[in-house]
GROMACS .gro file of N, CA and C in nm:
model
  324
    1ASP      N    1 -19.868   7.104  23.332
    1ASP     CA    2 -19.809   6.937  23.311
    1ASP      C    3 -19.696   6.962  23.247
    2TYR      N    4 -19.619   6.857  23.299
    2TYR     CA    5 -19.461   6.830  23.268
    2TYR      C    6 -19.373   6.710  23.307
    3GLU      N    7 -19.294   6.635  23.231
    3GLU     CA    8 -19.236   6.539  23.300
    3GLU      C    9 -19.118   6.549  23.368
    4TYR      N   10 -19.104   6.535  23.508
    4TYR     CA   11 -18.982   6.604  23.565
    4TYR      C   12 -18.855   6.534  23.550
    5CYS      N   13 -18.793   6.583  23.548
    5CYS     CA   14 -18.615   6.499  23.410
    5CYS      C   15 -18.541   6.514  23.531
    6HIS      N   16 -18.452   6.440  23.605
    6HIS     CA   17 -18.330   6.520  23.690
    6HIS      C   18 -18.261   6.363  23.672
    7TYR      N   19 -18.134   6.380  23.751
    7TYR     CA   20 -18.017   6.334  23.735
    7TYR      C   21 -18.012   6.184  23.778
    8MET      N   22 -17.964   6.097  23.703
    8MET     CA   23 -17.949   5.966  23.613
    8MET      C   24 -18.065   5.894  23.617
    9GLN      N   25 -18.162   5.981  23.546
    9GLN     CA   26 -18.259   5.952  23.485
    9GLN      C   27 -18.274   5.872  23.364
   10ASP      N   28 -18.344   5.808  23.314
   10ASP     CA   29 -18.323   5.725  23.199
   10ASP      C   30 -18.170   5.601  23.179
   11ARG      N   31 -18.095   5.596  23.295
   11ARG     CA   32 -17.975   5.512  23.346
   11ARG      C   33 -17.883   5.598  23.292
   12PHE      N   34 -17.849   5.734  23.290
   12PHE     CA   35 -17.756   5.807  23.241
   12PHE      C   36 -17.689   5.840  23.347
   13ASN      N   37 -17.598   5.874  23.327
   13ASN     CA   38 -17.514   5.929  23.515
   13ASN      C   39 -17.485   6.069  23.469
   14ASP      N   40 -17.580   6.192  23.518
   14ASP     CA   41 -17.525   6.321  23.458
   14ASP      C   42 -17.497   6.368  23.670
   15ASP      N   43 -17.454   6.331  23.710
   15ASP     CA   44 -17.507   6.376  23.851
   15ASP      C   45 -17.350   6.458  23.851
   16GLY      N   46 -17.374   6.578  23.884
   16GLY     CA   47 -17.323   6.697  23.889
   16GLY      C   48 -17.239   6.799  23.802
   17TRP      N   49 -17.317   6.736  23.660
   17TRP     CA   50 -17.272   6.858  23.549
   17TRP      C   51 -17.438   6.859  23.474
   18GLY      N   52 -17.540   6.792  23.497
   18GLY     CA   53 -17.640   6.755  23.420
   18GLY      C   54 -17.755   6.849  23.429
   19CYS      N   55 -17.722   6.922  23.537
   19CYS     CA   56 -17.870   7.019  23.614
   19CYS      C   57 -17.938   7.073  23.509
   20MET      N   58 -17.871   7.159  23.437
   20MET     CA   59 -17.950   7.259  23.302
   20MET      C   60 -18.006   7.129  23.154
   21TYR      N   61 -17.927   7.049  23.129
   21TYR     CA   62 -17.941   6.945  23.071
   21TYR      C   63 -18.071   6.903  23.101
   22ARG      N   64 -18.065   6.859  23.225
   22ARG     CA   65 -18.211   6.798  23.273
   22ARG      C   66 -18.317   6.917  23.239
   23SER      N   67 -18.334   7.072  23.352
   23SER     CA   68 -18.423   7.177  23.332
   23SER      C   69 -18.499   7.242  23.170
   24TYR      N   70 -18.348   7.210  23.086
   24TYR     CA   71 -18.417   7.238  22.990
   24TYR      C   72 -18.465   7.119  22.893
   25GLN      N   73 -18.451   6.957  22.944
   25GLN     CA   74 -18.531   6.889  22.927
   25GLN      C   75 -18.704   6.865  22.930
   26THR      N   76 -18.711   6.919  23.097
   26THR     CA   77 -18.828   6.973  23.142
   26THR      C   78 -18.889   7.034  23.092
   27VAL      N   79 -18.844   7.153  23.066
   27VAL     CA   80 -18.910   7.288  22.940
   27VAL      C   81 -18.947   7.202  22.838
   28VAL      N   82 -18.915   7.134  22.756
   28VAL     CA   83 -18.967   7.073  22.622
   28VAL      C   84 -19.056   6.960  22.661
   29SER      N   85 -19.063   6.892  22.806
   29SER     CA   86 -19.140   6.853  22.817
   29SER      C   87 -19.285   6.908  22.798
   30TRP      N   88 -19.300   6.987  22.867
   30TRP     CA   89 -19.364   7.063  22.913
   30TRP      C   90 -19.419   7.168  22.773
   31TYR      N   91 -19.377   7.187  22.668
   31TYR     CA   92 -19.403   7.211  22.568
   31TYR      C   93 -19.466   7.094  22.487
   32ARG      N   94 -19.432   6.920  22.508
   32ARG     CA   95 -19.519   6.863  22.450
   32ARG      C   96 -19.632   6.815  22.509
   33LEU      N   97 -19.658   6.818  22.634
   33LEU     CA   98 -19.711   6.821  22.707
   33LEU      C   99 -19.895   6.861  22.698
   34GLN      N  100 -19.790   7.039  22.614
   34GLN     CA  101 -19.972   7.105  22.588
   34GLN      C  102 -19.932   7.148  22.466
   35CYS      N  103 -19.900   6.992  22.374
   35CYS     CA  104 -19.954   6.973  22.253
   35CYS      C  105 -19.895   7.131  22.149
   36TYR      N  106 -19.799   7.198  22.242
   36TYR     CA  107 -19.700   7.284  22.132
   36TYR      C  108 -19.595   7.217  22.042
   37THR      N  109 -19.558   7.096  22.080
   37THR     CA  110 -19.447   7.008  21.971
   37THR      C  111 -19.466   6.941  21.990
   38SER      N  112 -19.477   6.819  21.890
   38SER     CA  113 -19.395   6.679  21.907
   38SER      C  114 -19.322   6.643  21.905
   39LYS      N  115 -19.196   6.716  21.919
   39LYS     CA  116 -19.060   6.655  21.905
   39LYS      C  117 -19.027   6.592  22.014
   40PRO      N  118 -18.935   6.545  21.994
   40PRO     CA  119 -18.901   6.436  22.101
   40PRO      C  120 -18.792   6.542  22.211
   41ILE      N  121 -18.815   6.482  22.372
   41ILE     CA  122 -18.742   6.545  22.439
   41ILE      C  123 -18.574   6.498  22.416
   42PRO      N  124 -18.461   6.607  22.395
   42PRO     CA  125 -18.365   6.542  22.353
   42PRO      C  126 -18.274   6.507  22.440
   43THR      N  127 -18.174   6.411  22.440
   43THR     CA  128 -18.090   6.374  22.539
   43THR      C  129 -17.989   6.454  22.530
   44HIS      N  130 -17.892   6.452  22.627
   44HIS     CA  131 -17.760   6.476  22.645
   44HIS      C  132 -17.679   6.512  22.521
   45GLU      N  133 -17.664   6.400  22.494
   45GLU     CA  134 -17.547   6.416  22.323
   45GLU      C  135 -17.645   6.484  22.212
   46GLU      N  136 -17.759   6.509  22.254
   46GLU     CA  137 -17.823   6.572  22.118
   46GLU      C  138 -17.840   6.691  22.157
   47VAL      N  139 -17.846   6.729  22.263
   47VAL     CA  140 -17.803   6.864  22.303
   47VAL      C  141 -17.719   6.948  22.292
   48GLN      N  142 -17.575   6.860  22.327
   48GLN     CA  143 -17.426   6.878  22.265
   48GLN      C  144 -17.463   6.890  22.128
   49ARG      N  145 -17.538   6.784  22.088
   49ARG     CA  146 -17.453   6.843  21.874
   49ARG      C  147 -17.549   6.962  21.838
   50MET      N  148 -17.711   6.915  21.856
   50MET     CA  149 -17.737   7.093  21.861
   50MET      C  150 -17.634   7.246  21.924
   51LEU      N  151 -17.557   7.220  22.028
   51LEU     CA  152 -17.507   7.337  22.046
   51LEU      C  153 -17.396   7.349  21.975
   52VAL      N  154 -17.302   7.258  21.930
   52VAL     CA  155 -17.221   7.261  21.800
   52VAL      C  156 -17.251   7.283  21.692
   53LYS      N  157 -17.363   7.243  21.635
   53LYS     CA  158 -17.402   7.223  21.538
   53LYS      C  159 -17.418   7.421  21.484
   54MET      N  160 -17.535   7.465  21.626
   54MET     CA  161 -17.530   7.632  21.630
   54MET      C  162 -17.390   7.677  21.594
   55GLY      N  163 -17.272   7.613  21.648
   55GLY     CA  164 -17.155   7.686  21.636
   55GLY      C  165 -17.105   7.739  21.775
   56ASP      N  166 -17.213   7.729  21.876
   56ASP     CA  167 -17.178   7.804  22.005
   56ASP      C  168 -17.059   7.669  22.059
   57LYS      N  169 -17.045   7.541  22.024
   57LYS     CA  170 -16.968   7.474  22.087
   57LYS      C  171 -16.867   7.388  22.009
   58LYS      N  172 -16.741   7.359  22.049
   58LYS     CA  173 -16.653   7.283  21.973
   58LYS      C  174 -16.680   7.106  21.973
   59SER      N  175 -16.645   7.084  21.875
   59SER     CA  176 -16.671   6.931  21.789
   59SER      C  177 -16.660   6.836  21.969
   60SER      N  178 -16.547   6.859  21.973
   60SER     CA  179 -16.484   6.812  22.123
   60SER      C  180 -16.591   6.793  22.268
   61PHE      N  181 -16.721   6.938  22.252
   61PHE     CA  182 -16.841   6.905  22.369
   61PHE      C  183 -16.912   6.782  22.347
   62VAL      N  184 -16.935   6.740  22.229
   62VAL     CA  185 -17.000   6.619  22.190
   62VAL      C  186 -16.965   6.490  22.283
   63GLY      N  187 -17.017   6.416  22.381
   63GLY     CA  188 -16.964   6.324  22.489
   63GLY      C  189 -16.900   6.416  22.606
   64SER      N  190 -16.901   6.523  22.606
   64SER     CA  191 -16.815   6.562  22.760
   64SER      C  192 -16.944   6.542  22.845
   65LYS      N  193 -16.901   6.649  23.009
   65LYS     CA  194 -16.966   6.654  23.109
   65LYS      C  195 -16.936   6.823  23.138
   66GLN      N  196 -16.933   6.828  23.032
   66GLN     CA  197 -16.953   6.988  23.057
   66GLN      C  198 -17.057   7.078  23.079
   67TRP      N  199 -17.075   7.174  23.150
   67TRP     CA  200 -17.196   7.209  23.133
   67TRP      C  201 -17.253   7.303  23.058
   68ILE      N  202 -17.405   7.346  23.092
   68ILE     CA  203 -17.448   7.411  22.982
   68ILE      C  204 -17.512   7.508  23.105
   69GLY      N  205 -17.569   7.666  23.051
   69GLY     CA  206 -17.625   7.740  23.168
   69GLY      C  207 -17.778   7.763  23.090
   70ALA      N  208 -17.782   7.895  23.128
   70ALA     CA  209 -17.917   7.958  23.111
   70ALA      C  210 -17.864   7.977  22.983
   71MET      N  211 -17.776   8.031  22.925
   71MET     CA  212 -17.764   8.120  22.807
   71MET      C  213 -17.794   8.015  22.671
   72GLU      N  214 -17.693   7.893  22.687
   72GLU     CA  215 -17.757   7.767  22.564
   72GLU      C  216 -17.891   7.716  22.604
   73ALA      N  217 -17.939   7.711  22.710
   73ALA     CA  218 -18.051   7.728  22.738
   73ALA      C  219 -18.164   7.737  22.661
   74GLN      N  220 -18.130   7.895  22.662
   74GLN     CA  221 -18.225   8.018  22.563
   74GLN      C  222 -18.177   7.999  22.408
   75MET      N  223 -18.070   7.961  22.407
   75MET     CA  224 -18.073   7.907  22.267
   75MET      C  225 -18.093   7.819  22.189
   76LEU      N  226 -18.099   7.708  22.297
   76LEU     CA  227 -18.169   7.593  22.234
   76LEU      C  228 -18.307   7.582  22.222
   77LEU      N  229 -18.385   7.639  22.329
   77LEU     CA  230 -18.560   7.661  22.297
   77LEU      C  231 -18.571   7.752  22.178
   78ASP      N  232 -18.487   7.800  22.133
   78ASP     CA  233 -18.531   7.937  22.023
   78ASP      C  234 -18.484   7.834  21.887
   79GLU      N  235 -18.342   7.766  21.921
   79GLU     CA  236 -18.339   7.635  21.804
   79GLU      C  237 -18.396   7.549  21.781
   80TYR      N  238 -18.403   7.488  21.875
   80TYR     CA  239 -18.533   7.337  21.873
   80TYR      C  240 -18.694   7.381  21.871
   81LEU      N  241 -18.754   7.437  21.948
   81LEU     CA  242 -18.883   7.504  21.902
   81LEU      C  243 -18.920   7.615  21.863
   82GLY      N  244 -18.829   7.724  21.863
   82GLY     CA  245 -18.846   7.812  21.792
   82GLY      C  246 -18.928   7.912  21.854
   83VAL      N  247 -18.886   7.888  22.011
   83VAL     CA  248 -18.922   7.981  22.117
   83VAL      C  249 -18.812   8.075  22.190
   84SER      N  250 -18.872   8.206  22.140
   84SER     CA  251 -18.782   8.309  22.211
   84SER      C  252 -18.822   8.342  22.318
   85SER      N  253 -18.711   8.386  22.390
   85SER     CA  254 -18.675   8.409  22.528
   85SER      C  255 -18.604   8.471  22.574
   86LYS      N  256 -18.590   8.534  22.667
   86LYS     CA  257 -18.506   8.676  22.756
   86LYS      C  258 -18.475   8.636  22.915
   87ILE      N  259 -18.340   8.657  22.933
   87ILE     CA  260 -18.265   8.592  23.031
   87ILE      C  261 -18.309   8.735  23.131
   88MET      N  262 -18.318   8.724  23.259
   88MET     CA  263 -18.339   8.838  23.344
   88MET      C  264 -18.245   8.813  23.496
   89ASN      N  265 -18.180   8.960  23.479
   89ASN     CA  266 -18.113   8.911  23.604
   89ASN      C  267 -18.135   9.002  23.707
   90VAL      N  268 -18.231   8.955  23.795
   90VAL     CA  269 -18.271   8.992  23.916
   90VAL      C  270 -18.200   8.988  24.046
   91THR      N  271 -18.123   9.054  24.124
   91THR     CA  272 -18.052   9.029  24.207
   91THR      C  273 -18.113   9.067  24.392
   92SER      N  274 -18.249   9.081  24.360
   92SER     CA  275 -18.285   9.131  24.512
   92SER      C  276 -18.455   9.106  24.490
   93GLY      N  277 -18.550   9.105  24.582
   93GLY     CA  278 -18.642   9.121  24.530
   93GLY      C  279 -18.718   9.280  24.548
   94GLN      N  280 -18.635   9.320  24.525
   94GLN     CA  281 -18.608   9.481  24.565
   94GLN      C  282 -18.647   9.568  24.359
   95ASP      N  283 -18.567   9.454  24.261
   95ASP     CA  284 -18.584   9.469  24.194
   95ASP      C  285 -18.708   9.422  24.080
   96LEU      N  286 -18.776   9.381  24.204
   96LEU     CA  287 -18.901   9.287  24.048
   96LEU      C  288 -19.019   9.397  24.043
   97GLU      N  289 -19.006   9.469  24.066
   97GLU     CA  290 -19.100   9.566  24.037
   97GLU      C  291 -19.056   9.628  23.941
   98ASP      N  292 -18.952   9.691  23.839
   98ASP     CA  293 -18.887   9.705  23.767
   98ASP      C  294 -18.895   9.601  23.676
   99LYS      N  295 -18.818   9.485  23.726
   99LYS     CA  296 -18.842   9.370  23.583
   99LYS      C  297 -18.977   9.339  23.607
  100GLY      N  298 -19.045   9.352  23.661
  100GLY     CA  299 -19.239   9.327  23.648
  100GLY      C  300 -19.263   9.406  23.499
  101ARG      N  301 -19.201   9.540  23.486
  101ARG     CA  302 -19.217   9.612  23.380
  101ARG      C  303 -19.173   9.621  23.250
  102GLU      N  304 -19.069   9.560  23.267
  102GLU     CA  305 -18.935   9.494  23.176
  102GLU      C  306 -19.023   9.355  23.058
  103LEU      N  307 -19.034   9.259  23.214
  103LEU     CA  308 -19.123   9.110  23.164
  103LEU      C  309 -19.221   9.133  23.077
  104ALA      N  310 -19.295   9.249  23.113
  104ALA     CA  311 -19.458   9.249  23.035
  104ALA      C  312 -19.396   9.365  22.894
  105GLN      N  313 -19.306   9.453  22.892
  105GLN     CA  314 -19.285   9.453  22.774
  105GLN      C  315 -19.249   9.382  22.699
  106HIS      N  316 -19.181   9.286  22.721
  106HIS     CA  317 -19.156   9.103  22.645
  106HIS      C  318 -19.269   9.072  22.563
  107PHE      N  319 -19.375   9.064  22.621
  107PHE     CA  320 -19.439   9.015  22.571
  107PHE      C  321 -19.545   9.093  22.448
  108ASP      N  322 -19.496   9.255  22.482
  108ASP     CA  323 -19.649   9.357  22.385
  108ASP      C  324 -19.612   9.344  22.260
   0.00000   0.00000   0.00000
């Protein structure tokens, strides 16, 4: 179970720039609903403030409509929830066999 976080939810207009914020919020909601954390789902501004505090973004980032990507989401998962993760690039289905082994090694 998870809460589906989508553009324009919570009376907040993030149309065109909030995709990864919402994806990150959805992942945090999954951890909450599995009872792995009781931390609240952070708002866009809270996400931005965390990234500034971590030194990834300048203070002018807070309140902006700048995109974040997978790298920022990975950093946020580690910082906010203590969850380590790995980003794996897969260019085609043919890569899955090798990447599957690499993914399994991540959990060893």
